[in-house]
């Protein structure tokens, strides 16, 4: 196998930033503090068993007066000002974390300790020996931070048990891990994802020969990695007629209360089910203005059909279903909630049962499934949701 060390143009805004040591210290301390469980607890004199009786009379003994043998000065007594359960986490703004990470990467880059390789292991079977040979051939130092894509299962399995290598996913790169390692090694895919998925213009600068068996690499997929910066993040949606942009605070302009979402093409009225959870890119004065701009009401038949679900009219449901009266369950043992927008049903002990607005009710799960509904939280419903996101 041949491991290629790639020569890349490191972006100055990431790898040549100002190194702010107090900022990095604050971020690292906050990260370590957040990892503390905070479950420590000591017993005060009120928690210790016993000591209810006065040990001896108040006067006449020549000794100091005592009221309990569980006072702090006695063996077996309570602890004064001991640790109690608490939350150690600190609030660290995202901009501070990002600035600290840039500073840590810049420090490593200035010393030539940031490396980009095409791959560390090939073949269909993970190999710790071959992967370590490729890593140790880069530099003499032996403390590596390896940044991988989540889909790079082959390299992940090869090095996950190596004590000299710490692996992180590209979307989990942090200041502490960068500073704790001598060298930071990116795979080519992870590097491109980290800097924004743009072309890096990488060229082969050095080739390291590693004697291993040559096989076609076919790593299994863990999960699709989300790039740190979307290719379309700089593209702004065109302002529709009759709409206004959100305020700087994200709130609605005065008199504009209808939310519009450019990604889905749906609008939400203030009394809508998903109004509070929707991030508005436009605001309209009324539903008529939103529809005139081409938006569809969320939850309507048109919006359901647009998202890939088939809206089933009330009369097309099986006779086992009943419509509720003002959101209340019909009499006769109808306890299963059905939602036509998502085509999912919810049991009384389900996680989202209380938060779900039922449009139809069923007596049992079998009746709901016979009508074409899928159990909320089941494997089928999760796959359907993922398929909908992929389509978008």
Steps between C-alpha positions, in 0.01 A plus 500: 500500500614855427400778736511842339558812704314780328625855472204731550451874525390543860243782521649793692172573680516154663869404515667841529279666762604687812586271790318621810635290787259626772208430267619146428552444872146612576349277231703196610407550866136530402520181292660306784251640749210390282636144510475487880206301632453715807334214692728525806319536831588504870263466795445791731410449865137499392556202270707280732312227683490513881596770749145585597563476875706756693824314589520635858343769712558866427676597824710346772728272299782747442486428129380716216128490443388266222164437346573213262772246423443564130634856512801559269757483782408138584620192317212376290345845492394708203730685261515878500494675161565177310436461126138473391353405162534786254528581131854601402419597142585851387333700227746547215378694194544331163721781371740450788523126432561564130768763570677270747497213250643723228774611739591142593510387136705806405754420771539145370512612137778754562716219640423273203288265709189492282501226238255394228516146358292328236450182703669296773371151426359323198324173440177361635636391838614747772872482581640672809857404408488655154320812616754559779787452254353768279454740793841449656659551159381860498701635796709374790252619760258240630190684620248548219156654465335336200208684341272276294172508318227306674468281190867392515427181692810315382749747650284546809497126575872472428615762752228523763701288750843653432607683821712755313215605273190696596227500235231766463238556233550813294188660648628434855843663468570705813770712664591258779572205269711716269712630787532156661651349185843556347381475140160539334438271202206552265390258234432677171123463531497625859718800410275602211194464721663708774607791281160509330490232232672726248775393262833499679732467202691224677813361340721210601801634688640183651443128459552250782535134401333254737530127430149363527271293284331694221121471498225726381376713786130464576429655839150457641298812571431607856296813423514794263720775640355847506752747366591795716393739231231430241571584138177695488545684828582825322196484272212709632142432404332769292257718692139421390251775429319622811757348736748646746821364644522406870639754742861469612373332814316245286160637596213600277466854360204691639178386335667205324416183692474228235825303472632385162769235453686508167635145524159333534290767325253490789352780710393477864232704673535596870248236606668227293639182655861563389504881524731526803739235367533659156794723408356773280695632204215731400203653676165582339210715618240239421450150364371653175831682448693177564288303251535779243877460533471127425513361854274216616339475843677251724279201577274554200431229244731667251789518747458136600507387138804720434697333780439155360210388719159424360225693673213262568153657520293419806257294298781281362614377841392158618188478707726434800598869510302784648548872498538672835273769638701820557816297547344265755494123456165346395322276748531126468868429568660711227841580656745476207573839341548524123657797320422527129785741427769253600292180465619388844306374800578550869421275796406648841842408641679642197755777534312753285146394590408808703658739248323347200183649356285205395300524180367144522478250784533119506423233755816298445835501323374237253218731390744789452744290297217359292412860408856561377645673807850427638587493869684816607858423600506165319772403254263554208405852610865598553597369156210690346614821670858448379377433148305827509811691614708340222244605242529860619 
